[in-house]
Amino acid sequence: MRIWTVANQKGGVGKTTTTVSLGGLLASRGKRVLLIDTDPHASLTYYFGIDSEELEVSVFDLFTRGKTMAREEILQSLCPSGVENLDILPATMAIATLDRSLGKKSGMGLILRHALDKISDEYDVAILDCPPVLGVLMVNALAACNRVLIPVQTEFLALKGLDRMMRTMELMQSSQNKSYNFTIIPTMYDKRTKASLEAYKKLRALYGDKVWPGVVPVDTKLRDASLAMQAPHQFCPKSRGVFAYTSLLEHLEMAEND
């Protein structure tokens, strides 16, 4: 099972949209896909109309019960998305307490990886949607993945969030002796504005071929898809946003095969 983590230490850059768009496209191609919500805001969970506060089991249970949660229990905690081949491990607001309750305990950084190992034969791809805060949840999501996807809004304040994200990965590489494959994804690009053009140039100058050569444009259809609680490839298959994410997916799959 391939595991991609969508992360950035800045909110509002398109993490959840990227997670849903790529997950939906993979599912439409017959891949068995699991989306995992590790953000206390539960945006990914609510995207598909799931009221996480009414669930008996969520990602919170993985962290509080750790290795004692059996494979069948993990599978039973998953929710259907309404999209064929696409399931969700939902989040609840309770995971916001995990840093306080688990942050200082040893071995807390590999909980998600061990849980995913138990169900790895059930899915082809898992995509983890991260909170914009460095803590137990992001550390777990980074430790579990094969590739980090970093959406970056094409404006200069967002570049500061990317700088923090890169430092975080450097620290984790040192502590875990793990090298990260990562792809920077320019999002919310508006070719009419100087800010977008200059920010994109800056990204390419600083990070070179680590930046996906395409862009995800500003596209209100993506916002409309979330309002309709549908994956973008279903709601607006011919939109500019879906075209961009299709191109991104092809780029990522080529990178995985290299």
CSV table of N, CA, C and O in Angstrom, one decimal, residues 1-5 124-126 141-148 178-182 256:
chain,number,residue,atom,x,y,z
A,1,MET,N,0.8,-1.2,0.0
A,1,MET,CA,0.0,0.0,0.0
A,1,MET,C,0.9,1.2,0.0
A,1,MET,O,1.8,1.4,0.8
A,2,ARG,N,0.6,2.1,-1.0
A,2,ARG,CA,1.3,3.4,-1.0
A,2,ARG,C,0.6,4.3,0.0
A,2,ARG,O,-0.6,4.3,0.2
A,3,ILE,N,1.4,5.1,0.7
A,3,ILE,CA,0.9,6.1,1.7
A,3,ILE,C,1.4,7.5,1.4
A,3,ILE,O,2.6,7.7,1.4
A,4,TRP,N,0.5,8.4,1.1
A,4,TRP,CA,0.9,9.8,0.9
A,4,TRP,C,0.3,10.6,2.0
A,4,TRP,O,-0.8,10.5,2.4
A,5,THR,N,1.1,11.5,2.5
A,5,THR,CA,0.7,12.5,3.5
A,5,THR,C,0.6,13.9,2.9
A,5,THR,O,1.6,14.3,2.3
A,124,ASP,N,-5.0,0.0,-1.9
A,124,ASP,CA,-3.8,0.2,-2.7
A,124,ASP,C,-3.1,1.5,-2.3
A,124,ASP,O,-1.9,1.6,-2.4
A,125,VAL,N,-3.9,2.5,-1.9
A,125,VAL,CA,-3.3,3.8,-1.5
A,125,VAL,C,-4.1,4.3,-0.3
A,125,VAL,O,-5.3,4.2,-0.2
A,126,ALA,N,-3.3,4.9,0.6
A,126,ALA,CA,-3.9,5.7,1.7
A,126,ALA,C,-3.3,7.1,1.6
A,126,ALA,O,-2.2,7.3,1.3
A,141,ALA,N,1.7,11.1,10.9
A,141,ALA,CA,1.4,11.1,9.4
A,141,ALA,C,2.7,11.1,8.6
A,141,ALA,O,2.7,10.4,7.6
A,142,LEU,N,3.6,11.9,9.0
A,142,LEU,CA,4.9,11.9,8.3
A,142,LEU,C,5.7,10.6,8.5
A,142,LEU,O,6.3,10.1,7.5
A,143,ALA,N,5.7,10.0,9.6
A,143,ALA,CA,6.4,8.8,9.9
A,143,ALA,C,5.8,7.6,9.1
A,143,ALA,O,6.5,6.7,8.8
A,144,ALA,N,4.5,7.7,8.8
A,144,ALA,CA,3.8,6.6,8.1
A,144,ALA,C,4.0,6.6,6.6
A,144,ALA,O,3.7,5.5,6.0
A,145,CYS,N,4.4,7.7,6.0
A,145,CYS,CA,4.2,7.8,4.6
A,145,CYS,C,5.4,7.5,3.7
A,145,CYS,O,6.5,7.4,4.2
A,146,ASN,N,5.1,7.2,2.4
A,146,ASN,CA,6.1,7.0,1.4
A,146,ASN,C,6.5,8.3,0.7
A,146,ASN,O,7.6,8.5,0.2
A,147,ARG,N,5.5,9.3,0.7
A,147,ARG,CA,5.7,10.5,0.0
A,147,ARG,C,4.9,11.6,0.7
A,147,ARG,O,3.8,11.4,1.2
A,148,VAL,N,5.5,12.8,0.8
A,148,VAL,CA,4.8,14.0,1.4
A,148,VAL,C,4.4,14.9,0.3
A,148,VAL,O,5.2,15.2,-0.6
A,178,LYS,N,15.3,8.8,8.3
A,178,LYS,CA,14.4,8.5,7.2
A,178,LYS,C,14.5,9.7,6.2
A,178,LYS,O,14.5,10.8,6.6
A,179,SER,N,14.7,9.4,4.9
A,179,SER,CA,14.7,10.4,3.9
A,179,SER,C,13.3,10.5,3.3
A,179,SER,O,12.7,9.5,2.9
A,180,TYR,N,12.8,11.7,3.2
A,180,TYR,CA,11.4,11.9,2.6
A,180,TYR,C,11.5,12.2,1.1
A,180,TYR,O,12.2,13.1,0.7
A,181,ASN,N,10.6,11.5,0.4
A,181,ASN,CA,10.3,12.0,-0.9
A,181,ASN,C,9.2,13.0,-0.8
A,181,ASN,O,8.2,12.7,-0.1
A,182,PHE,N,9.3,14.1,-1.4
A,182,PHE,CA,8.2,15.1,-1.3
A,182,PHE,C,8.0,15.8,-2.6
A,182,PHE,O,8.9,15.9,-3.4
A,256,GLU,N,6.5,7.7,-8.7
A,256,GLU,CA,6.5,6.5,-7.9
A,256,GLU,C,7.2,5.3,-8.7
A,256,GLU,O,7.7,4.4,-8.1
